Short mmCIF file of C-alpha atoms in Angstrom, two decimals:
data_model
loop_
_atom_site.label_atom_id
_atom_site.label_comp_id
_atom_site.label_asym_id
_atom_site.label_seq_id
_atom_site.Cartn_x
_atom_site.Cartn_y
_atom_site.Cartn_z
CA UNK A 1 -2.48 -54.82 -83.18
CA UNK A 2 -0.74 -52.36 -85.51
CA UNK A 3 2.42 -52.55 -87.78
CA UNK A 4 5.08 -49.64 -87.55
CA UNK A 5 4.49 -47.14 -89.85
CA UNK A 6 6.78 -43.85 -90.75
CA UNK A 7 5.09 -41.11 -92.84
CA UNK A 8 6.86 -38.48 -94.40
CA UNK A 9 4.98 -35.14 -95.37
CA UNK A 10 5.84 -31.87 -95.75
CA UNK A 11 2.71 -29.85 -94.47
CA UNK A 12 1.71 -31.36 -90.89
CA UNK A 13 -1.88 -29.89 -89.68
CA UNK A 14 -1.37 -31.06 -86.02
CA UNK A 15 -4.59 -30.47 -84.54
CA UNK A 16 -4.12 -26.90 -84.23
CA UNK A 17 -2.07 -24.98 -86.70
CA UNK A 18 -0.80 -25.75 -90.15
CA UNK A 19 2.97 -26.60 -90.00
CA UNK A 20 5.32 -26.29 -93.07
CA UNK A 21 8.02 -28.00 -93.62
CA UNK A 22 9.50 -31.71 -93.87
CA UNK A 23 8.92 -34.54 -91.40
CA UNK A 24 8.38 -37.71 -90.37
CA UNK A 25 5.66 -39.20 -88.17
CA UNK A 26 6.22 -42.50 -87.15
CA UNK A 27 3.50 -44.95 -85.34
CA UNK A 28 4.38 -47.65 -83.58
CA UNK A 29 1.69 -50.24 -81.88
CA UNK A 30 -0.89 -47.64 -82.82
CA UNK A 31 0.74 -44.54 -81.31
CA UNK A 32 2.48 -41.93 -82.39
CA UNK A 33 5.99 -42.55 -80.75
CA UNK A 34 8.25 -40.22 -83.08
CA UNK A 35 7.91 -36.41 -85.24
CA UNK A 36 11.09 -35.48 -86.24
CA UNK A 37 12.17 -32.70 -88.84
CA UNK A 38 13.69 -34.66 -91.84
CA UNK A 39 15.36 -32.15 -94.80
CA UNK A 40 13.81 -32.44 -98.38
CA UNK A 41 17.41 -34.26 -99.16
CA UNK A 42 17.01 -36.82 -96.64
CA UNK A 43 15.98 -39.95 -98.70
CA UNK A 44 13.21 -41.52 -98.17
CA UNK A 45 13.23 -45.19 -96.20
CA UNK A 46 11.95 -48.37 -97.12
CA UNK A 47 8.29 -48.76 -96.90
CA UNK A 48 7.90 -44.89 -95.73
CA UNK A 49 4.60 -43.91 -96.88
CA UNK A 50 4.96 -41.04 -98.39
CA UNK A 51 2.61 -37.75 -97.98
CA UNK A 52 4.38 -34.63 -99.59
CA UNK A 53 3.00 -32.60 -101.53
CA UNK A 54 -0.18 -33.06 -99.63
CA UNK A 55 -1.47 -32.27 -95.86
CA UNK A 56 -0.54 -34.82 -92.61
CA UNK A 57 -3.63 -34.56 -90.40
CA UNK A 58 -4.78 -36.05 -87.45
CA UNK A 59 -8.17 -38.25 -88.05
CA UNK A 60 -11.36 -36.67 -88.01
CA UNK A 61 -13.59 -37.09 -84.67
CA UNK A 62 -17.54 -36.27 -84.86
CA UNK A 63 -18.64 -35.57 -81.83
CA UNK A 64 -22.64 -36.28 -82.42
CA UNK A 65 -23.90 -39.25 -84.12
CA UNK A 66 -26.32 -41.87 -84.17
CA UNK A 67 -24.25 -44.62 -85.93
CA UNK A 68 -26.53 -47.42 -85.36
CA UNK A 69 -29.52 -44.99 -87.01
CA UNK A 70 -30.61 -45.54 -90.84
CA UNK A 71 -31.42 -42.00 -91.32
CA UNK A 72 -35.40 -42.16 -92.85
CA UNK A 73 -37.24 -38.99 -92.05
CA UNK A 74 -40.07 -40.89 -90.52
CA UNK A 75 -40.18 -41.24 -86.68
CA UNK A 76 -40.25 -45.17 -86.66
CA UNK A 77 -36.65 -45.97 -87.96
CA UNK A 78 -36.24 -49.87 -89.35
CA UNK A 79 -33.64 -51.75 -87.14
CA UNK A 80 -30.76 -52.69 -90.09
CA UNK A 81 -27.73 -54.96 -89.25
CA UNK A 82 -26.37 -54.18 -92.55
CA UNK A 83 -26.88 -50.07 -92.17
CA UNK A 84 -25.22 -50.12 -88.90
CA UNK A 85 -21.85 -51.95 -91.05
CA UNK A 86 -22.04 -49.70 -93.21
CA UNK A 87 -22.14 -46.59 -91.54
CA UNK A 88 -19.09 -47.85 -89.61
CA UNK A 89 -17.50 -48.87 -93.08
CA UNK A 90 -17.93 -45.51 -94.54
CA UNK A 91 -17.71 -43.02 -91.61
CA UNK A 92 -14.08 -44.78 -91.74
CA UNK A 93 -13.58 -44.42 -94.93
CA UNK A 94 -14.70 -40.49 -94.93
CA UNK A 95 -11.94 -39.80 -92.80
CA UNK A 96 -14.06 -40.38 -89.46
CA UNK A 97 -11.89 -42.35 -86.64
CA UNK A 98 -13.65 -41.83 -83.27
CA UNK A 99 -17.12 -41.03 -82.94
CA UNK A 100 -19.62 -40.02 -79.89
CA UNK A 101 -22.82 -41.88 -79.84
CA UNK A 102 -25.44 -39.45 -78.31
CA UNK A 103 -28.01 -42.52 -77.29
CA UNK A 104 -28.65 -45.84 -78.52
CA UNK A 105 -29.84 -49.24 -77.22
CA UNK A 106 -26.84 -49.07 -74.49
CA UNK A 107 -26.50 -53.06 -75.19
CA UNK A 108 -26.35 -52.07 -78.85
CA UNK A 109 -23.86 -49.68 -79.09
CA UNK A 110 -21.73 -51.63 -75.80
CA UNK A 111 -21.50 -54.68 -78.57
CA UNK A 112 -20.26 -52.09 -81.45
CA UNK A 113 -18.01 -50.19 -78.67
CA UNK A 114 -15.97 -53.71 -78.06
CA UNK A 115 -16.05 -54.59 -81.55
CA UNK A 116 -14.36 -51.52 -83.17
CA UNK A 117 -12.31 -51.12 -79.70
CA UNK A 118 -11.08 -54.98 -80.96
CA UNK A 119 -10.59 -54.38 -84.85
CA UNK A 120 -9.85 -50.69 -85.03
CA UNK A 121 -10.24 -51.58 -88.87
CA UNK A 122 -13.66 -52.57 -88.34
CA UNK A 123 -15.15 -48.73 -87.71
CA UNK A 124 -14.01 -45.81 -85.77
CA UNK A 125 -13.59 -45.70 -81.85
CA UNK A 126 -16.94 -45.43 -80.07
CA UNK A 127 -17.36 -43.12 -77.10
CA UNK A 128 -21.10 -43.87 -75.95
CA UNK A 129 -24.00 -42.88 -74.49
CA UNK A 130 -27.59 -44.56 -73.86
CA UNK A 131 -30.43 -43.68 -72.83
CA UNK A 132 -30.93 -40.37 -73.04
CA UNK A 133 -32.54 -38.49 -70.03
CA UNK A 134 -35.53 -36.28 -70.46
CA UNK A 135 -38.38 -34.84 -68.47
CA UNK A 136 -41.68 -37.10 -68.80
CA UNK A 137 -43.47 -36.78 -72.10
CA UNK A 138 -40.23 -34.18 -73.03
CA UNK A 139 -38.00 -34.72 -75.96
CA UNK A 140 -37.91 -37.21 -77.60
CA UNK A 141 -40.34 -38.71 -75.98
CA UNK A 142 -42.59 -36.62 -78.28
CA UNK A 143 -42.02 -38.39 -81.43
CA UNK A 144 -40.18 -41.45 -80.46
CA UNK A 145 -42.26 -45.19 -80.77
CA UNK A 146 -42.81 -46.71 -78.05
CA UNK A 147 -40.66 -49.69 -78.71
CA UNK A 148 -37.75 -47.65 -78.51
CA UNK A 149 -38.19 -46.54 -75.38
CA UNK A 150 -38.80 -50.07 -73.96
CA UNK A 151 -35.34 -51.27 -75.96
CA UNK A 152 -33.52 -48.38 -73.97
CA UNK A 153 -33.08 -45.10 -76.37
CA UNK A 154 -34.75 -43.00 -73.62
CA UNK A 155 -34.81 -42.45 -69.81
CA UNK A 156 -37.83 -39.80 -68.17
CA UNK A 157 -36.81 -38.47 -65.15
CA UNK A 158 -39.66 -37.10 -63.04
CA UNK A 159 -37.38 -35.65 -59.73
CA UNK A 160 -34.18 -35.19 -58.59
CA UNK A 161 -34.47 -38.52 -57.22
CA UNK A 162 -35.28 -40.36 -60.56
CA UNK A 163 -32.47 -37.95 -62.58
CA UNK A 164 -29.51 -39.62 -60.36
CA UNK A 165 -31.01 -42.73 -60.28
CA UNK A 166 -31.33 -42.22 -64.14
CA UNK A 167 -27.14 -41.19 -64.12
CA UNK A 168 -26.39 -44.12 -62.27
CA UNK A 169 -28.20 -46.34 -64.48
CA UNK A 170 -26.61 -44.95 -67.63
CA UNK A 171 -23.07 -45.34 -65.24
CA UNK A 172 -23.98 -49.07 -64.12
CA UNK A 173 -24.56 -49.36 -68.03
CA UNK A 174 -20.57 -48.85 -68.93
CA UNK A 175 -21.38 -45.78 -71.02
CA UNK A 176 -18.70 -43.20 -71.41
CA UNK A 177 -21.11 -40.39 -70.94
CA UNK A 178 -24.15 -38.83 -70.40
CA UNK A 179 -26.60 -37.27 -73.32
CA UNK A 180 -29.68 -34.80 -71.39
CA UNK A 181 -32.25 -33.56 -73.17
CA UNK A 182 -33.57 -29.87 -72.17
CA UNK A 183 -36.00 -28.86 -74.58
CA UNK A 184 -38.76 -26.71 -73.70
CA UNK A 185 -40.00 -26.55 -77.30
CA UNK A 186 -40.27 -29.24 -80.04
CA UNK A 187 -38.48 -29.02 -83.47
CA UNK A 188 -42.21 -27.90 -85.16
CA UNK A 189 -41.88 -24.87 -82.06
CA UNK A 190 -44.73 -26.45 -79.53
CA UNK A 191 -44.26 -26.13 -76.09
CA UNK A 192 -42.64 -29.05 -74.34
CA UNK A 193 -42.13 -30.78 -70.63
CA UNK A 194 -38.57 -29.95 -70.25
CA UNK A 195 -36.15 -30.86 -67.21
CA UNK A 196 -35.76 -28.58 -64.59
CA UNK A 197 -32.82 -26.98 -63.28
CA UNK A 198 -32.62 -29.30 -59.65
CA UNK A 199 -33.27 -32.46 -62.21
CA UNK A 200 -30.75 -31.09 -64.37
CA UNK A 201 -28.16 -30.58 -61.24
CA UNK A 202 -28.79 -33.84 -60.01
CA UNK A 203 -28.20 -35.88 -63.03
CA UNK A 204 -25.16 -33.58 -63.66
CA UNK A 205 -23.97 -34.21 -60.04
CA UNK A 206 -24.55 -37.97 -60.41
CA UNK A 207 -22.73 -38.79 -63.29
CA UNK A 208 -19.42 -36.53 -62.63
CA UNK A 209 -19.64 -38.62 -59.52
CA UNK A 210 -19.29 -41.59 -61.89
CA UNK A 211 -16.68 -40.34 -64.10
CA UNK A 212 -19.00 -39.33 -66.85
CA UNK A 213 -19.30 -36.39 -68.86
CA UNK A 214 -22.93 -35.03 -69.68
CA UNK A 215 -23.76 -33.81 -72.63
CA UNK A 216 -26.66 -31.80 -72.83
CA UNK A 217 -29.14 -31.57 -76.33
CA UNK A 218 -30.41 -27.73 -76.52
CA UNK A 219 -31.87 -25.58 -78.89
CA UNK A 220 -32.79 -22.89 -77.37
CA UNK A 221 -32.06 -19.90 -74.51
CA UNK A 222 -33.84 -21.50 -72.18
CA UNK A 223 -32.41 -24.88 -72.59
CA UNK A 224 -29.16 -23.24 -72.42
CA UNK A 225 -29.89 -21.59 -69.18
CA UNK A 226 -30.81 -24.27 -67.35
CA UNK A 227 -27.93 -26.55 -68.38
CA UNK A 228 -25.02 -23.88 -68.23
CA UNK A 229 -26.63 -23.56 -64.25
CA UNK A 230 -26.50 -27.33 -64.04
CA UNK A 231 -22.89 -27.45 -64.61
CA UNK A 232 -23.14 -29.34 -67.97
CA UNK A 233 -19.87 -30.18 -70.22
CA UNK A 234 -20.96 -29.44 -73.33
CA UNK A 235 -23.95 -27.83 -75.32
CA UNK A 236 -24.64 -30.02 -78.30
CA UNK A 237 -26.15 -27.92 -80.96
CA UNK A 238 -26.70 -24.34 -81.50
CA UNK A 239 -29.20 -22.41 -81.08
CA UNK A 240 -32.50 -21.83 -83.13
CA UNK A 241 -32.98 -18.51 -81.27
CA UNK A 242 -30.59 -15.49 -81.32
CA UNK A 243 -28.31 -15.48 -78.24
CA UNK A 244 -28.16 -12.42 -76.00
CA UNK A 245 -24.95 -11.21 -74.69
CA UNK A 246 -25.67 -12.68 -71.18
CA UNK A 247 -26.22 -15.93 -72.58
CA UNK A 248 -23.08 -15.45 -74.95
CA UNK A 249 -20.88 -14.48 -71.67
CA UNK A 250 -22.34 -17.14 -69.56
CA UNK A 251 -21.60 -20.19 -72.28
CA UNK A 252 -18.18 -18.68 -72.33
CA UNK A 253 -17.52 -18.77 -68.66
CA UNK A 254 -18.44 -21.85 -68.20
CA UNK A 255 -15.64 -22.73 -70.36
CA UNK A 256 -17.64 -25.64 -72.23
CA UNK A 257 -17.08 -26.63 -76.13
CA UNK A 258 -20.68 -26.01 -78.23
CA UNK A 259 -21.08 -28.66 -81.14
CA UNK A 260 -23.34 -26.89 -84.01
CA UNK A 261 -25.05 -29.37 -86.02
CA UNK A 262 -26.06 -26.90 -88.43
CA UNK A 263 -26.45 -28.74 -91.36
CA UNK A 264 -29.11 -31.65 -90.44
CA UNK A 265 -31.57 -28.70 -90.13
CA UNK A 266 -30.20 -26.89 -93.12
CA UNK A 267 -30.21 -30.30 -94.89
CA UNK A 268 -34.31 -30.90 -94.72
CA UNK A 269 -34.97 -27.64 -96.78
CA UNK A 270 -31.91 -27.76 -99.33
CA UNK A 271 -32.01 -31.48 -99.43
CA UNK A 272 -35.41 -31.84 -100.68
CA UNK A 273 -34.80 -28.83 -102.97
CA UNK A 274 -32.21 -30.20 -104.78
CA UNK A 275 -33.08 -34.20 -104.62
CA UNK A 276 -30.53 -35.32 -102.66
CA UNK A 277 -32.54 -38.72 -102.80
CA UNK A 278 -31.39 -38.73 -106.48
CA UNK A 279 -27.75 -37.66 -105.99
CA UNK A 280 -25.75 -40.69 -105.88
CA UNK A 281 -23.04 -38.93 -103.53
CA UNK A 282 -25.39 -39.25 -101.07
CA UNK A 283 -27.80 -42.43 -101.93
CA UNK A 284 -24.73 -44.76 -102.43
CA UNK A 285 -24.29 -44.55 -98.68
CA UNK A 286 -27.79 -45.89 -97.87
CA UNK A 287 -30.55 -48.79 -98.14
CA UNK A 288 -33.13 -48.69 -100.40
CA UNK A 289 -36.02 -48.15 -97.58
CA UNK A 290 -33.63 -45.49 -96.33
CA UNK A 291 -34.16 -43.68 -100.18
CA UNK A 292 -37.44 -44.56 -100.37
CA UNK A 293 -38.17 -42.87 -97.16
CA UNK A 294 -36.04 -39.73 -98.85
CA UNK A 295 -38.15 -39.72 -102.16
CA UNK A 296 -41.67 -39.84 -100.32
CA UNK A 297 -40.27 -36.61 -97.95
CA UNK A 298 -38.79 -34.92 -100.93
CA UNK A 299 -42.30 -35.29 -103.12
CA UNK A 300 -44.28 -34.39 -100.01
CA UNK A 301 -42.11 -31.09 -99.54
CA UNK A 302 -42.83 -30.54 -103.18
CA UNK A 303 -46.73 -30.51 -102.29
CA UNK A 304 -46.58 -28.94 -98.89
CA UNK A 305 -46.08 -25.03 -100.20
CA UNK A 306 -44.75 -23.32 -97.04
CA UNK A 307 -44.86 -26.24 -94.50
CA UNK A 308 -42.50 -29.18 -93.80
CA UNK A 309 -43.99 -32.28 -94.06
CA UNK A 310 -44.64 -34.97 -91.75
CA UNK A 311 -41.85 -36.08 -89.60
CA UNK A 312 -40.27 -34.93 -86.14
CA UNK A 313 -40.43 -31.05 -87.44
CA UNK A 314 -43.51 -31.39 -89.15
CA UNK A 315 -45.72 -28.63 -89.51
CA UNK A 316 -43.39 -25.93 -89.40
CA UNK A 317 -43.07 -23.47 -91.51
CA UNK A 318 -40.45 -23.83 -93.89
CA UNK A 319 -39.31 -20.01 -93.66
CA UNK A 320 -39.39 -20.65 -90.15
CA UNK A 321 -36.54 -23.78 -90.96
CA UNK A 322 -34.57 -21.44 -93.14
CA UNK A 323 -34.63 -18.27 -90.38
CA UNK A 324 -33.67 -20.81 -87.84
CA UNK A 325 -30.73 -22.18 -89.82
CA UNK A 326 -29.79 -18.34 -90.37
CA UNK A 327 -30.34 -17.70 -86.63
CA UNK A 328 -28.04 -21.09 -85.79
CA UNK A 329 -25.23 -20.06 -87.95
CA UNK A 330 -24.98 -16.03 -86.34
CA UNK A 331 -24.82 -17.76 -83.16
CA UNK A 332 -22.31 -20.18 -83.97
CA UNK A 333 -20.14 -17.03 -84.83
CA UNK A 334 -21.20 -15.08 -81.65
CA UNK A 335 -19.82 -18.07 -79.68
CA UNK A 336 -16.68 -18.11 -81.58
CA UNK A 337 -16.11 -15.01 -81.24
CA UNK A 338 -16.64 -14.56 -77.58
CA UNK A 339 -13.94 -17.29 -77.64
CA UNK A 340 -16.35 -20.61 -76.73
CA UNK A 341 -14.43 -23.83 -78.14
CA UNK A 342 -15.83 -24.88 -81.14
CA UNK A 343 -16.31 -28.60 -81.71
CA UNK A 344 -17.71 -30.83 -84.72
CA UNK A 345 -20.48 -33.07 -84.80
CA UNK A 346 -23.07 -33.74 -87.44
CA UNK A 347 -26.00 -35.30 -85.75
CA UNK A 348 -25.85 -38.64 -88.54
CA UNK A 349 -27.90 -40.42 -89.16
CA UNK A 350 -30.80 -38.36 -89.87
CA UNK A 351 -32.18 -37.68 -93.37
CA UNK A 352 -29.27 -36.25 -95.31
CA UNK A 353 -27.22 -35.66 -92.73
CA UNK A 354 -24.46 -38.92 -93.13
CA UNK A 355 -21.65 -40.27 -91.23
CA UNK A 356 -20.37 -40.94 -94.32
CA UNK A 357 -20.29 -37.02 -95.31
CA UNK A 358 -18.38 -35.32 -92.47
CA UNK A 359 -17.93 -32.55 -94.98
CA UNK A 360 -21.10 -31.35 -95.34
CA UNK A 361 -21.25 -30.21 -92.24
CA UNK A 362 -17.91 -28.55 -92.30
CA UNK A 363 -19.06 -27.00 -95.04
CA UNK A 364 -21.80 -25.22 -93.48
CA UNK A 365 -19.69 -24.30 -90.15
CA UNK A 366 -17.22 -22.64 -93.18
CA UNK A 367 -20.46 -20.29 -94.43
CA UNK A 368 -21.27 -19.75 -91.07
CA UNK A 369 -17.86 -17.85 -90.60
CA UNK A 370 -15.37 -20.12 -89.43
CA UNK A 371 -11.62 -20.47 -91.61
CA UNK A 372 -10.54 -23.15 -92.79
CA UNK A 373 -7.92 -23.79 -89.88
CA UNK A 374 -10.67 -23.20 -87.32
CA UNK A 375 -13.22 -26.21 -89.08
CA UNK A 376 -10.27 -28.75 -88.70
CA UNK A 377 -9.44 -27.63 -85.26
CA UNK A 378 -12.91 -28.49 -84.35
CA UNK A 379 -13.25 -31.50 -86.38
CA UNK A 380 -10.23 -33.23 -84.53
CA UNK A 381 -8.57 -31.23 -81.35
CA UNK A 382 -11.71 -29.53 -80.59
CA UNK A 383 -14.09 -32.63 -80.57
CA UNK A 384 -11.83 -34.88 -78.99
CA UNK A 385 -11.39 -32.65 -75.76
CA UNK A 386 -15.37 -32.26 -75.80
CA UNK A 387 -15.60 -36.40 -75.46
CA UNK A 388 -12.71 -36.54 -72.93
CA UNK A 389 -10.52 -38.41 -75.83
CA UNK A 390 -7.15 -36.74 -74.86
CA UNK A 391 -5.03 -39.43 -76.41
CA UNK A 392 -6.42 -38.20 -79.90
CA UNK A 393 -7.26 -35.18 -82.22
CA UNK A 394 -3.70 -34.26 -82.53
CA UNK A 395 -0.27 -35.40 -84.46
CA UNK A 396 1.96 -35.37 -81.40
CA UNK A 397 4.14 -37.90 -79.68
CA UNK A 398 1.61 -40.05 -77.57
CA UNK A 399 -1.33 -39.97 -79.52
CA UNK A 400 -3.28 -42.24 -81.26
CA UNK A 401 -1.96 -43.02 -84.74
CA UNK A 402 -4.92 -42.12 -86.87
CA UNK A 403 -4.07 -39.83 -89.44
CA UNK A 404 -5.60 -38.44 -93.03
CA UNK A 405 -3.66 -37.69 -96.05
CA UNK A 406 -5.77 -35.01 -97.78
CA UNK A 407 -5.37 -32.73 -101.22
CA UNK A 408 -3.64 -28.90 -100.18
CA UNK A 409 -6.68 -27.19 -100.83
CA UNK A 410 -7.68 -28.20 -97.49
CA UNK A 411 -5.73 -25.24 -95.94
CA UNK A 412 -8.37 -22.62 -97.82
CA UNK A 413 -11.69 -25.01 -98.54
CA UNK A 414 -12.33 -28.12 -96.06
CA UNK A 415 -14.20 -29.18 -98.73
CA UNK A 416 -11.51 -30.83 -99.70
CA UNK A 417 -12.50 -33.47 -97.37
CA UNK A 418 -14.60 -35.10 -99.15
CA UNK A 419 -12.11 -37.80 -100.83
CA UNK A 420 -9.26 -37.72 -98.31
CA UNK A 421 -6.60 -39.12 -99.84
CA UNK A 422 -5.32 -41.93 -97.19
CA UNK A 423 -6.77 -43.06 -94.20
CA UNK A 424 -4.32 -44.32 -91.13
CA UNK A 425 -6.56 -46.03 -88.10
CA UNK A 426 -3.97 -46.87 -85.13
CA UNK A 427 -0.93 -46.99 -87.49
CA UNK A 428 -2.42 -48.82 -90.31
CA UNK A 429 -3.16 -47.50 -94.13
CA UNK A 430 -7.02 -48.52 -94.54
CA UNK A 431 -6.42 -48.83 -98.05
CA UNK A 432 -3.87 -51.64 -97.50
CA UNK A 433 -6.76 -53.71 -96.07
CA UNK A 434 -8.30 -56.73 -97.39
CA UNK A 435 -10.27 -58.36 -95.41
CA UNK A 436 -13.32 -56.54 -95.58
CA UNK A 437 -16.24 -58.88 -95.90
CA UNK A 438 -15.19 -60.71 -93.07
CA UNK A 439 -15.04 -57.63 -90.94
CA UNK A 440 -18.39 -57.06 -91.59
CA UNK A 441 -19.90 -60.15 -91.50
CA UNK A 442 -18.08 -60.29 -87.92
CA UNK A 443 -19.11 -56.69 -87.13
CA UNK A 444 -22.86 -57.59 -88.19
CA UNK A 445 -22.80 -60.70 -85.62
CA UNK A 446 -22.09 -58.40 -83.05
CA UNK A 447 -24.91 -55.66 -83.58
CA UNK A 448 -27.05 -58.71 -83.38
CA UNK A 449 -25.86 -60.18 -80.72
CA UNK A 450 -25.94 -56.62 -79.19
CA UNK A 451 -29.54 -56.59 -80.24
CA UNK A 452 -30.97 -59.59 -78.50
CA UNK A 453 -29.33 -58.75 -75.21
CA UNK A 454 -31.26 -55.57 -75.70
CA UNK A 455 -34.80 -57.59 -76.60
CA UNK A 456 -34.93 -59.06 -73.25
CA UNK A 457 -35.64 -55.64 -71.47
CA UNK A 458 -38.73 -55.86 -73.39
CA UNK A 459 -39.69 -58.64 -70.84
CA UNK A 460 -39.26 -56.57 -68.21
CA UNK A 461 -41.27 -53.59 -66.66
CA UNK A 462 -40.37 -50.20 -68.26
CA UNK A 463 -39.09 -48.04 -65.93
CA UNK A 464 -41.50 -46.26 -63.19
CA UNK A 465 -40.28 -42.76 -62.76
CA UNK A 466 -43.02 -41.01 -63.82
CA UNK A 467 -43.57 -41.76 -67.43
#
């Protein structure tokens, strides 16, 4: 699948720490099967690729996205084939080589799974999830249409009985894990159906028989109660309310990663402030209806005076956005502190929040308090071990050979990220690529084909547990 590949560089960031000092990585069949010290005098080889001056990472792994998702801001999202190639294009290109899927049309993201899984070249490596479990009429049942629940985005689960059922159905479906939603208040901060704690257990209990990891969506105290009692493996953003110790100790002993997500919230407010539907950094990576749907949000923001507009936190009060993005970010450093694993994820696609931009949410976990070193820990190491990838998120013998070249800065500013340098996906220099119509073209075939296996659920009943 891969050609051998030596790289020599002379400041390694293996997953962990920032190493100094000559070496050479070589990849062979996609894995790392070599790091040995080389002295600056050593010549280089034929055909090494050659990284000094620079840093040697390992590739970047987001822990949270939506990659088949457009990213408008209004709750019926258009179905794109050619969205869905790019985001794979350019979450590749940004440095991005593996990627969790929290919910999609499970036939969907199965067809993208086996295509990248096929053509590593084609998009990063696809850990997914689909549906996502909820209580009836919870999260997001709130917002989402109706035709995405019918194509498979989301599961209610009324009793224990329906929650495994539920886990065995996203098991039966080939996922790799589990996304649950406990949410006992909406994004515009109205009370919600949520899933209770012998739902939550059950599910939980279901899927580790299975093999699968669950991954539960909470915002708040509450929602972090009941899934740190259900035995949950992860908590997949922070929260929007300030964490008592308890809470802090409890998240801690459970021994779980927490993946922030602070800047898709931060995003609506400074986003629409500053036009980021005019800033081509961010509007290059995007369809026109996906803009369009930016401009109308941004000009209604300008209108609203102290309220977000219409969408899935409409309503709100936009000092009530900014105090929970405050309150979000002093967690994140409670949890840090107390010595909870830290992992990255950036919740894309959803309004300015972009696979393509990995950065901008390392970005805001670096104003939140984290170093440097402790953003790219979490951005490769840290996420990996959260989606059970332990073959990745490193540069060690045995791992997979996806690597970044990026400028020296990184060590002090990970916003350095944004242009990394080289990209290596299972041993092979993305840049060296040619063939990249044809990828996509292929890689579009596939979300279709995904797609109409999908369709036919429609002709069958939805699912009876209480909904």
């Amino acid at each position: 699948m891969s050609s051998d590949l030596v790289v020599r560089a002379d400041c390694l960031f293996d997953g962990e720490h920032f190493v100094d000092g000559d070496v050479e990585v070589s990849v062979r069949a996609g894995t790392i099967h070599r790091i040995e010290r080389a002295g600056a005098e050593r010549p280089l080889a034929p055909d090494t690729f050659d990284a000094r001056g620079h840093v040697l990472m390992p590739g970047l792994v987001n822990a949270h996205v939506h990659i088949a998702r457009g990213g408008v801001f209004e709750a019926n999202e258009r179905v794109s084939v050619t969205q869905a190639v790019h985001n794979l294009q350019a979450a590749l290109a940004s440095g991005t080589t593996t990627v969790g899927d929290m919910a999609c049309a499970p036939g969907v993201i199965a067809a993208l799974r086996r295509r990248v899984a096929g053509q590593p070249l084609a998009g990063p490596q696809i850990r997914a999830s689909g549906p996502i479990l909820t209580a009836p009429r919870g999260y997001p049942l709130d917002w989402m249409p109706p035709l995405f629940v019918r194509l498979g985005l989301a599961l209610p689960c009324a009793d224990e009985r329906a929650g495994r059922a539920a886990a065995a159905r996203v098991a039966a479906l080939g996922m790799d894990h589990v996304k649950l939603a406990i949410m006992h208040q909406s994004y515009s901060e109205k009370p919600l159906p949520a899933v209770t704690e012998p739902v939550a257990r059950a599910v939980v209990a279901e899927a580790h028989r299975s093999g699968l990891r669950v991954l539960a969506h909470a915002h708040g105290v509450a929602d972090y109660r009941v899934a740190l009692a259900a035995g949950v493996d992860a908590l997949m953003h922070s929260s929007f309310e300030p964490l008592d110790a308890d809470t802090v100790a409890r998240v801690r002993d459970a021994g779980i990663p927490v993946c922030p997500t602070l800047w898709v919230f931060e995003s609506v407010c400074l986003g629409s402030e500053m036009r980021f539907d005019r800033e081509p950094r961010y509007t290059q990576h995007v369809a026109g209806y996906i803009r369009s749907s930016w401009r109308r949000f941004a000009e209604a923001y300008t209108e609203a005076g102290d309220v977000v507009p219409p969408g899935i936190a409409g309503g709100l009060a936009k000092t009530r956005v900014r105090e929970a993005v405050r309150v979000a970010s002093a967690n994140l450093t409670l949890l840090r502190d107390a010595g909870v694993p830290i992992a990255f994820g950036n919740d894309a696609s959803y309004g300015f929040s972009l696979v393509a931009r990995p950065v901008d949410e390392l970005t805001a976990m670096q104003r939140a308090g984290m170093d440097a070193r402790e953003c790219l820990r979490a951005a490769t190491r840290g996420a990996a071990r959260l989606l059970g990838c332990g073959d990745r998120g490193a540069v060690a013998e045995g791992q997979r050979g996806d690597l970044l070249v990026v400028d020296r800065r990184v060590r002090d500013d990970v916003a350095a990220l944004e242009t990394p340098l080289h990209v290596v996906v299972a041993g092979r220099p993305l840049e060296r690529d040619g063939g990249g119509a044809g990828r996509a073209w292929a890689t579009g075939l596939a979300f279709a084909r995904g797609l109409v296996g999908t369709v036919g659920t429609l002709l069958r009943p939805a699912p009876g547990n209480g909904e």
